[in-house]
Structure formats: C-alpha cells, structure tokens
PDB file of N, CA and C in Angstrom:
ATOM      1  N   UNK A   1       7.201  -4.030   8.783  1.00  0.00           N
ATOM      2  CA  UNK A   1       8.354  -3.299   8.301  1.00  0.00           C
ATOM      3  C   UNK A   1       9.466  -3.379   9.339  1.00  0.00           C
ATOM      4  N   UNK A   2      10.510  -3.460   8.762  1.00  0.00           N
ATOM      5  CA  UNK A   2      11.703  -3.763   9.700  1.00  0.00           C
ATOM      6  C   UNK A   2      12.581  -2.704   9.274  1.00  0.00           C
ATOM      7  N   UNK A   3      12.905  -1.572  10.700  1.00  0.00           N
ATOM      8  CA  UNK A   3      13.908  -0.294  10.243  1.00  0.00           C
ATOM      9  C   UNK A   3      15.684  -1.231   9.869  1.00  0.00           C
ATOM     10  N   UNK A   4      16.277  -0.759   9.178  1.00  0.00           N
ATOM     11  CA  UNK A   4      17.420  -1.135   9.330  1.00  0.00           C
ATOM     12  C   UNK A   4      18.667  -0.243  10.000  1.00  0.00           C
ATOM     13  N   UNK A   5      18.381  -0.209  10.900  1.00  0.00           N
ATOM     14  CA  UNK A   5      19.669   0.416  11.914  1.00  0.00           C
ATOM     15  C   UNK A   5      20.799   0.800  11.188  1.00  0.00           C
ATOM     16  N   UNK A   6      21.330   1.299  10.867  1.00  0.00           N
ATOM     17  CA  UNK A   6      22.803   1.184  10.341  1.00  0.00           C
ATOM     18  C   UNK A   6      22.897   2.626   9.861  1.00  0.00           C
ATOM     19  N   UNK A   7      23.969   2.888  10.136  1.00  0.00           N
ATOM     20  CA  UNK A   7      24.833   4.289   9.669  1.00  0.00           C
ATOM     21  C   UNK A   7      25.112   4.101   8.229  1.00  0.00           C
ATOM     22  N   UNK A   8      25.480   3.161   7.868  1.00  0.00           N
ATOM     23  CA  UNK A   8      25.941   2.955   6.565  1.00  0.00           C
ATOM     24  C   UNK A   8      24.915   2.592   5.391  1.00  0.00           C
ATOM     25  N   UNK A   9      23.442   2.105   5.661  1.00  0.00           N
ATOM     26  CA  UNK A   9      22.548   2.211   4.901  1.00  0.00           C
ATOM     27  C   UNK A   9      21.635   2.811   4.773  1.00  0.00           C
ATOM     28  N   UNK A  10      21.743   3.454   3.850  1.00  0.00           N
ATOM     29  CA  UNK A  10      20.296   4.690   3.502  1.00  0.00           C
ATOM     30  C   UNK A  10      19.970   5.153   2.231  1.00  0.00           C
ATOM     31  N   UNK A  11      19.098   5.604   2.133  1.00  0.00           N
ATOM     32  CA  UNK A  11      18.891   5.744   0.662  1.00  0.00           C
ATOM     33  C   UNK A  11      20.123   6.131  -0.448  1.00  0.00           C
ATOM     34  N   UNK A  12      19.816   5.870  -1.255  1.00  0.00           N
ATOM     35  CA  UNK A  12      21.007   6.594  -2.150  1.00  0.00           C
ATOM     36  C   UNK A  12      20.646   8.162  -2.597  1.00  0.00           C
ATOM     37  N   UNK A  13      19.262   8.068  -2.915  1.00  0.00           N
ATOM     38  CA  UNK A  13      18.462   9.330  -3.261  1.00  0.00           C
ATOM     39  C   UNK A  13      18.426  10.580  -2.172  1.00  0.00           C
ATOM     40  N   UNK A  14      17.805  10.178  -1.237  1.00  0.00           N
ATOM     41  CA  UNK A  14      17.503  10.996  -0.146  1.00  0.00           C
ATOM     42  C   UNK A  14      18.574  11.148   1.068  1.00  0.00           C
ATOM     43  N   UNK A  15      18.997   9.942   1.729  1.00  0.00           N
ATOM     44  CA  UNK A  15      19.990   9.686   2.422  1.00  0.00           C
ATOM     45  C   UNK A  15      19.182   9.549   3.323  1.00  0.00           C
ATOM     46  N   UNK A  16      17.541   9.119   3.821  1.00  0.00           N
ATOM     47  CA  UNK A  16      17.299   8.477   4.854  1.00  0.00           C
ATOM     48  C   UNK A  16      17.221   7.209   5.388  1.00  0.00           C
ATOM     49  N   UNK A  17      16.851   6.662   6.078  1.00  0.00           N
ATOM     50  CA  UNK A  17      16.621   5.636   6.971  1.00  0.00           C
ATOM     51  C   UNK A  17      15.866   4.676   5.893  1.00  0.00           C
ATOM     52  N   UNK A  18      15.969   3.616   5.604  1.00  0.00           N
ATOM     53  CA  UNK A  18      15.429   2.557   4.980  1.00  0.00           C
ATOM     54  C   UNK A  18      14.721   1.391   5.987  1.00  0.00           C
ATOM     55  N   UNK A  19      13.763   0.969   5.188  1.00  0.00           N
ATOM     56  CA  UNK A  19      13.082  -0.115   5.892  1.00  0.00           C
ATOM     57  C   UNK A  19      12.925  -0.994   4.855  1.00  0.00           C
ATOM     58  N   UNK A  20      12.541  -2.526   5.271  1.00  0.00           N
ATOM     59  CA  UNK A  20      12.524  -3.545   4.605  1.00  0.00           C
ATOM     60  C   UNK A  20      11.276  -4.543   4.935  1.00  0.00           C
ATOM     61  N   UNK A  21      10.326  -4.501   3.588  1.00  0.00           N
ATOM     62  CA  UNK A  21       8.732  -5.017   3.847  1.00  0.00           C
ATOM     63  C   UNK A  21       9.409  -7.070   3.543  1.00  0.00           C
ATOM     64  N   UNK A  22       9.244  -7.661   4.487  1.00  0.00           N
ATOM     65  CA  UNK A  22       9.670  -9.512   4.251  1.00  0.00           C
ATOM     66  C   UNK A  22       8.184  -9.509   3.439  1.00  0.00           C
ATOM     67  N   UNK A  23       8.348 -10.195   2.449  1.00  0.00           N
ATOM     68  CA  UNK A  23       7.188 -11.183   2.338  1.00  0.00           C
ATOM     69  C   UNK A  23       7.414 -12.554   1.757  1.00  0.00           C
ATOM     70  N   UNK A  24       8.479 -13.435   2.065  1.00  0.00           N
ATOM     71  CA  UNK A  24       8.717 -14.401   1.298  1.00  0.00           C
ATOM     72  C   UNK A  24      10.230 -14.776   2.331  1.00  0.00           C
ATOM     73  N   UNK A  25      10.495 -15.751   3.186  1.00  0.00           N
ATOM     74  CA  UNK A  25      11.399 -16.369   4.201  1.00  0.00           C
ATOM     75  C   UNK A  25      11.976 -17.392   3.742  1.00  0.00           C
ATOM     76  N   UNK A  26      12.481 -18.069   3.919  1.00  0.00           N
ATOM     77  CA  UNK A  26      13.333 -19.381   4.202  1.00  0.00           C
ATOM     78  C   UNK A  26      12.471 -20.286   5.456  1.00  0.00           C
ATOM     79  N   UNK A  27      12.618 -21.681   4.516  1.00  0.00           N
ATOM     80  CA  UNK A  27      11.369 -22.319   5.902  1.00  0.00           C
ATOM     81  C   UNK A  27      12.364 -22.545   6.655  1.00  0.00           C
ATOM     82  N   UNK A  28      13.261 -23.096   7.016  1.00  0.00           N
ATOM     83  CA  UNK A  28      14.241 -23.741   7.973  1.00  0.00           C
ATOM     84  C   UNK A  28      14.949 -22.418   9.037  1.00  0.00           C
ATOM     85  N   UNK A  29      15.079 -21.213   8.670  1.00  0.00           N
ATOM     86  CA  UNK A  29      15.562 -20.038   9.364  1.00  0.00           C
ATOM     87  C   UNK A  29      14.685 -18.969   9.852  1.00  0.00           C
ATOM     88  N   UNK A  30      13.337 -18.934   8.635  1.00  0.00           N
ATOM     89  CA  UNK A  30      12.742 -17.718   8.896  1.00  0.00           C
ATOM     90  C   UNK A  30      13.178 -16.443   8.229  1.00  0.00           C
ATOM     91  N   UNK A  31      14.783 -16.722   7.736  1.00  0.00           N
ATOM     92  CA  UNK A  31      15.085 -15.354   7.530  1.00  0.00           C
ATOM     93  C   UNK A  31      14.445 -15.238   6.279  1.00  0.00           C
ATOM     94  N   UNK A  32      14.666 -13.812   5.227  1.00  0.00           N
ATOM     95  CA  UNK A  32      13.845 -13.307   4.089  1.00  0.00           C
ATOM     96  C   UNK A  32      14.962 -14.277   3.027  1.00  0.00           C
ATOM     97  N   UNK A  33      14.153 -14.864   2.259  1.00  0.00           N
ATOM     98  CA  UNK A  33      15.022 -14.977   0.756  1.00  0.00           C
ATOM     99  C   UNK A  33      15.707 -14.090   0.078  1.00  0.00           C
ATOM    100  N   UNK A  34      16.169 -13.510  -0.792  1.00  0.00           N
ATOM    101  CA  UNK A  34      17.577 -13.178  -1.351  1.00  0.00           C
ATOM    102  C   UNK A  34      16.867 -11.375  -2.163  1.00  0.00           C
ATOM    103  N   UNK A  35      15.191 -12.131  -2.314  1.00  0.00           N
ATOM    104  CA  UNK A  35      14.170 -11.173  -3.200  1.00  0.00           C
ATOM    105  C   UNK A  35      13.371 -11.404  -2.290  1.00  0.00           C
ATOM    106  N   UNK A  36      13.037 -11.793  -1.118  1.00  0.00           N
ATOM    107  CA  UNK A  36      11.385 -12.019  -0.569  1.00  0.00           C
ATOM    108  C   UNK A  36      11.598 -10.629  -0.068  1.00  0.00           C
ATOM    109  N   UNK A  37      12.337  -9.432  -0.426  1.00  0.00           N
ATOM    110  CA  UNK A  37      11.372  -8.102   0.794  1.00  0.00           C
ATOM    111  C   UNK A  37      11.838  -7.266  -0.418  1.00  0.00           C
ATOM    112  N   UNK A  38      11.153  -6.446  -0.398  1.00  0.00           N
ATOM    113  CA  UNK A  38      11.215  -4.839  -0.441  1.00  0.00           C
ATOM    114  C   UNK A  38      11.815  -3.541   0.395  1.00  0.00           C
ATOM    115  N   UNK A  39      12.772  -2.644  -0.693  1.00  0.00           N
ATOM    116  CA  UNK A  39      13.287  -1.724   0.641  1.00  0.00           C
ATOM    117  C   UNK A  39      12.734  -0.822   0.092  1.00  0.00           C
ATOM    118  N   UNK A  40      12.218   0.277   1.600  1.00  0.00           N
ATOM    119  CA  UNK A  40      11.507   1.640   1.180  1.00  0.00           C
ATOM    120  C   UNK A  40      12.656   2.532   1.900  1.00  0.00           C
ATOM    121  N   UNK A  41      12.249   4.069   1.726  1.00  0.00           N
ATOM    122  CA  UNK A  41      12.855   5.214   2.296  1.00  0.00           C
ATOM    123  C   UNK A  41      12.070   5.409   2.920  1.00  0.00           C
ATOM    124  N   UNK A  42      11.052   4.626   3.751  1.00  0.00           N
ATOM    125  CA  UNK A  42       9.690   5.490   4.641  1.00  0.00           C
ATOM    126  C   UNK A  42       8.975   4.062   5.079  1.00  0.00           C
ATOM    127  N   UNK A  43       8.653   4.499   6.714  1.00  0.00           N
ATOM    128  CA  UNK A  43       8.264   3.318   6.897  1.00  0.00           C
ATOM    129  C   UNK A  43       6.394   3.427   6.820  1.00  0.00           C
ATOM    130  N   UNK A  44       5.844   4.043   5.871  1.00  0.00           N
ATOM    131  CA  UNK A  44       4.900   4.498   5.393  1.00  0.00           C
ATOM    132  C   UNK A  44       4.387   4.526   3.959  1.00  0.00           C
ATOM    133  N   UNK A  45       3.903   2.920   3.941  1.00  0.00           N
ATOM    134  CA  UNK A  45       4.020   2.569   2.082  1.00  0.00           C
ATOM    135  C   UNK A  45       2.928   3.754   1.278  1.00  0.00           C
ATOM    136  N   UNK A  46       2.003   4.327   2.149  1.00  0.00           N
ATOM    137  CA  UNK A  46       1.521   5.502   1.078  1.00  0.00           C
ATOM    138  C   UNK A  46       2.137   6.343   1.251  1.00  0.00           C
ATOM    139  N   UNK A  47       3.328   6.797   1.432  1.00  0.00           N
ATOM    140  CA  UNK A  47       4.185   7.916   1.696  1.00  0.00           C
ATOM    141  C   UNK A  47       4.653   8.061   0.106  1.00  0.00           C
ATOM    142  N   UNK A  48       5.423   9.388  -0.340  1.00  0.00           N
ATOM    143  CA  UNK A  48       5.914   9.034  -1.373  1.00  0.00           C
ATOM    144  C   UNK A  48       7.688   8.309  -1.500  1.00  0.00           C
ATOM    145  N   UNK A  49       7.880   7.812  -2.475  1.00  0.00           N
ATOM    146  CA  UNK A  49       9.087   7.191  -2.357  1.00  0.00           C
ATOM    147  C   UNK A  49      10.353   7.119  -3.351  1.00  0.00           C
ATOM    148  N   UNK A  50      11.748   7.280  -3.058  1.00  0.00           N
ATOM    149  CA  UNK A  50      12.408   7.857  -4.130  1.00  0.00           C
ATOM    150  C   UNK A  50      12.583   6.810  -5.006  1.00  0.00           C
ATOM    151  N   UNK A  51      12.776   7.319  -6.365  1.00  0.00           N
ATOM    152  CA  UNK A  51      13.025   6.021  -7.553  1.00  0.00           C
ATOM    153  C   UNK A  51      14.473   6.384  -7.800  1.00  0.00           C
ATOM    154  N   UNK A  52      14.478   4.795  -7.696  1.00  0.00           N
ATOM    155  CA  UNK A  52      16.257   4.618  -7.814  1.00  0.00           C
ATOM    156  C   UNK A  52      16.450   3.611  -9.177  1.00  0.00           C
ATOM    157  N   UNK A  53      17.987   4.359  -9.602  1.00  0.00           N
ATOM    158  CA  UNK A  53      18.462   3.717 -10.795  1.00  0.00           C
ATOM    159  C   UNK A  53      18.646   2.171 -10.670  1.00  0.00           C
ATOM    160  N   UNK A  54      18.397   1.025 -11.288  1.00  0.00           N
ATOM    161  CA  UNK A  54      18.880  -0.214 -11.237  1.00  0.00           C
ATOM    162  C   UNK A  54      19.809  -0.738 -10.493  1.00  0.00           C
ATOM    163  N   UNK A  55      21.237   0.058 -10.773  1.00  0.00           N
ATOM    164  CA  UNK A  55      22.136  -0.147 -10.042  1.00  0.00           C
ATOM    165  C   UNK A  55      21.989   0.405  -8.560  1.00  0.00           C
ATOM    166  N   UNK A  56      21.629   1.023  -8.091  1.00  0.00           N
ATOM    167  CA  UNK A  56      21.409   1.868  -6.938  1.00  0.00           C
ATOM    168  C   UNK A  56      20.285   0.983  -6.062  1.00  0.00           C
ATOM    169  N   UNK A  57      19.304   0.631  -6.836  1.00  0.00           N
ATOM    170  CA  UNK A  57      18.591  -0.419  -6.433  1.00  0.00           C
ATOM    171  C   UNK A  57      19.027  -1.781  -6.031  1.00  0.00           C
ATOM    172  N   UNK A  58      19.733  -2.488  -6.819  1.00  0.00           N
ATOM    173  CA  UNK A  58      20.310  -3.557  -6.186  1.00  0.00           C
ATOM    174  C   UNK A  58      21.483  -3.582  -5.637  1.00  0.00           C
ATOM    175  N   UNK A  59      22.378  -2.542  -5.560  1.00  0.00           N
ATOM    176  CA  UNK A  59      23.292  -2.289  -4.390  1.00  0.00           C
ATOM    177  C   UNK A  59      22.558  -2.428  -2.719  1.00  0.00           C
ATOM    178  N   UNK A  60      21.070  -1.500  -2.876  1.00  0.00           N
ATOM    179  CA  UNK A  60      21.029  -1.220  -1.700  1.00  0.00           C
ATOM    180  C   UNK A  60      20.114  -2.896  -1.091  1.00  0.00           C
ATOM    181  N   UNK A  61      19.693  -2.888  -2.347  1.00  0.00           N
ATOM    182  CA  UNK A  61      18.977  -4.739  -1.997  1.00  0.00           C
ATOM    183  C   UNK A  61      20.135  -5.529  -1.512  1.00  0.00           C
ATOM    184  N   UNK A  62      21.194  -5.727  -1.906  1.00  0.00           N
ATOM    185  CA  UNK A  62      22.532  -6.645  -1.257  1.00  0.00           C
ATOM    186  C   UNK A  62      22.550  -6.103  -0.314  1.00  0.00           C
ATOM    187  N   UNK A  63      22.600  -4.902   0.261  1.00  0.00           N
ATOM    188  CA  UNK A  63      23.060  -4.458   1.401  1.00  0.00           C
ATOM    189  C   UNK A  63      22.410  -4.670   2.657  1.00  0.00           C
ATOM    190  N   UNK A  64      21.248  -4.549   2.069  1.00  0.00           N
ATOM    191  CA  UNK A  64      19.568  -4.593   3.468  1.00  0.00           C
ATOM    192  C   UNK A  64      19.850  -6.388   3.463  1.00  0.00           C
ATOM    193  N   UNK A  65      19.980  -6.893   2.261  1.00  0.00           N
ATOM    194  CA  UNK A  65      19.658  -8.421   2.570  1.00  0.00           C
ATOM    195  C   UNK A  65      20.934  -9.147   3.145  1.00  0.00           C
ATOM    196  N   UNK A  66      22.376  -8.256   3.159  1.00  0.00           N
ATOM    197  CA  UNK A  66      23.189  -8.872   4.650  1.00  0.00           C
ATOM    198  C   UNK A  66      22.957  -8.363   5.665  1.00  0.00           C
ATOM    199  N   UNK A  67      22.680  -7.367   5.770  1.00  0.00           N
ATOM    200  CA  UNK A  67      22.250  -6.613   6.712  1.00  0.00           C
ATOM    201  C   UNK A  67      21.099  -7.324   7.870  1.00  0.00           C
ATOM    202  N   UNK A  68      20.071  -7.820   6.858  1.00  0.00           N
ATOM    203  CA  UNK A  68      18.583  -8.607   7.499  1.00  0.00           C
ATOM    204  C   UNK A  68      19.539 -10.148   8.095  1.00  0.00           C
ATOM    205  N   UNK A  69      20.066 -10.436   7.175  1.00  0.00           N
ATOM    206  CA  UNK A  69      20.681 -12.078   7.454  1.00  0.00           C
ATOM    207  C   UNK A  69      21.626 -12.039   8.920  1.00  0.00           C
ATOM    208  N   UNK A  70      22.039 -11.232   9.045  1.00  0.00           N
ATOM    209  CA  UNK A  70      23.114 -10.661  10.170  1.00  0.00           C
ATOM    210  C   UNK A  70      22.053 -10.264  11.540  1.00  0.00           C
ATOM    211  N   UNK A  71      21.614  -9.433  11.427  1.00  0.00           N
ATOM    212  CA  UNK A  71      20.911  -9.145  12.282  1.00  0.00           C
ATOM    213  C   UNK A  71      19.328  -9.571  12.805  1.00  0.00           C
ATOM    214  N   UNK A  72      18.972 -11.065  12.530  1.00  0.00           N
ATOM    215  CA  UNK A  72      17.314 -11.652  12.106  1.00  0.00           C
ATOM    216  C   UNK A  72      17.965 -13.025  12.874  1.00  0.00           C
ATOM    217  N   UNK A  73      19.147 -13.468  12.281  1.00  0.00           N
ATOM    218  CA  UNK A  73      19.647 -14.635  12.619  1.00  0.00           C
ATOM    219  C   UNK A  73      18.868 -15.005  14.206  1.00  0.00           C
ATOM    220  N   UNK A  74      18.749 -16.246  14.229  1.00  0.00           N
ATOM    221  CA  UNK A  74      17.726 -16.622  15.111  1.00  0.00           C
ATOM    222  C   UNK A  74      19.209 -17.699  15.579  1.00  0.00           C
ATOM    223  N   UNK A  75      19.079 -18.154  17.226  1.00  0.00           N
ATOM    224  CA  UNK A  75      20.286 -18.725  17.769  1.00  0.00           C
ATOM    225  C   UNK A  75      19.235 -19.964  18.624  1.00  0.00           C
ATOM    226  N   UNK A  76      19.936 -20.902  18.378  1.00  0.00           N
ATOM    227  CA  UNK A  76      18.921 -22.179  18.241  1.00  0.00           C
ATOM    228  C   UNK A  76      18.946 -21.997  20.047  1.00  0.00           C
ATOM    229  N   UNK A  77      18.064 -22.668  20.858  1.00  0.00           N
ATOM    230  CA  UNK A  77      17.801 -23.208  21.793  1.00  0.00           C
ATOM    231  C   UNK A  77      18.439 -24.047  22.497  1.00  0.00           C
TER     232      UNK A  77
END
C-alpha cells in the first residue's frame, strides 16, 4: 500500500488519507497502469471502507493515478 501524501487528496466521503493497493505496472517504468491499483480510505483492507458514488470514484482514481505517476517516477541512472 502506498499512502498518498497530499493535502488535496482524500476521501470524498470521510475526508481521510487515501492509499493506493498497485497490482498491475507498466513494464518499461514500473509505474501502475491507468486501472492497475485500487484506492482505499484505510491502509487496512479488513478495515471498513467508504462507498463512493461513480463519479466520486473516478475523480479520486484520476487523481491518485497523477498523483502515483508524479511521485513513483523513477530517474534513469
């Protein structure tokens, strides 16, 4: 699980801290594909977790996934 730092992203529901489960990268970068992660409100997948409207949901998916691309970026050697 990867916290996402940011003042500006957090739940829409709750207003906490979000995290983002990768399971699916880019071979050439490493970074997550566009859909390879999941965002939670808890970095505790048996925790309970808020359900968000569609839209609210993929707002906050665009957001974590510039967010991940920005801050994952790997700087070549």
């Amino acid at each position: 699980m990867i916290k996402i730092e940011s003042d500006d992203i957090k739940c829409p529901e709750c207003g906490k801290t979000v995290y983002a489960d990768i399971y699916e990268t880019e071979v050439g970068t490493e970074l997550p594909t566009e859909s390879g992660f999941h965002v939670w409100c808890s970095d505790n997948l048996l925790d309970e977790h808020c359900t968000l409207t569609y839209d609210q949901g993929l707002n906050l998916q665009s957001e974590v996934y510039k967010w991940l691309c920005n801050n994952l970026r790997k700087l070549p050697i």
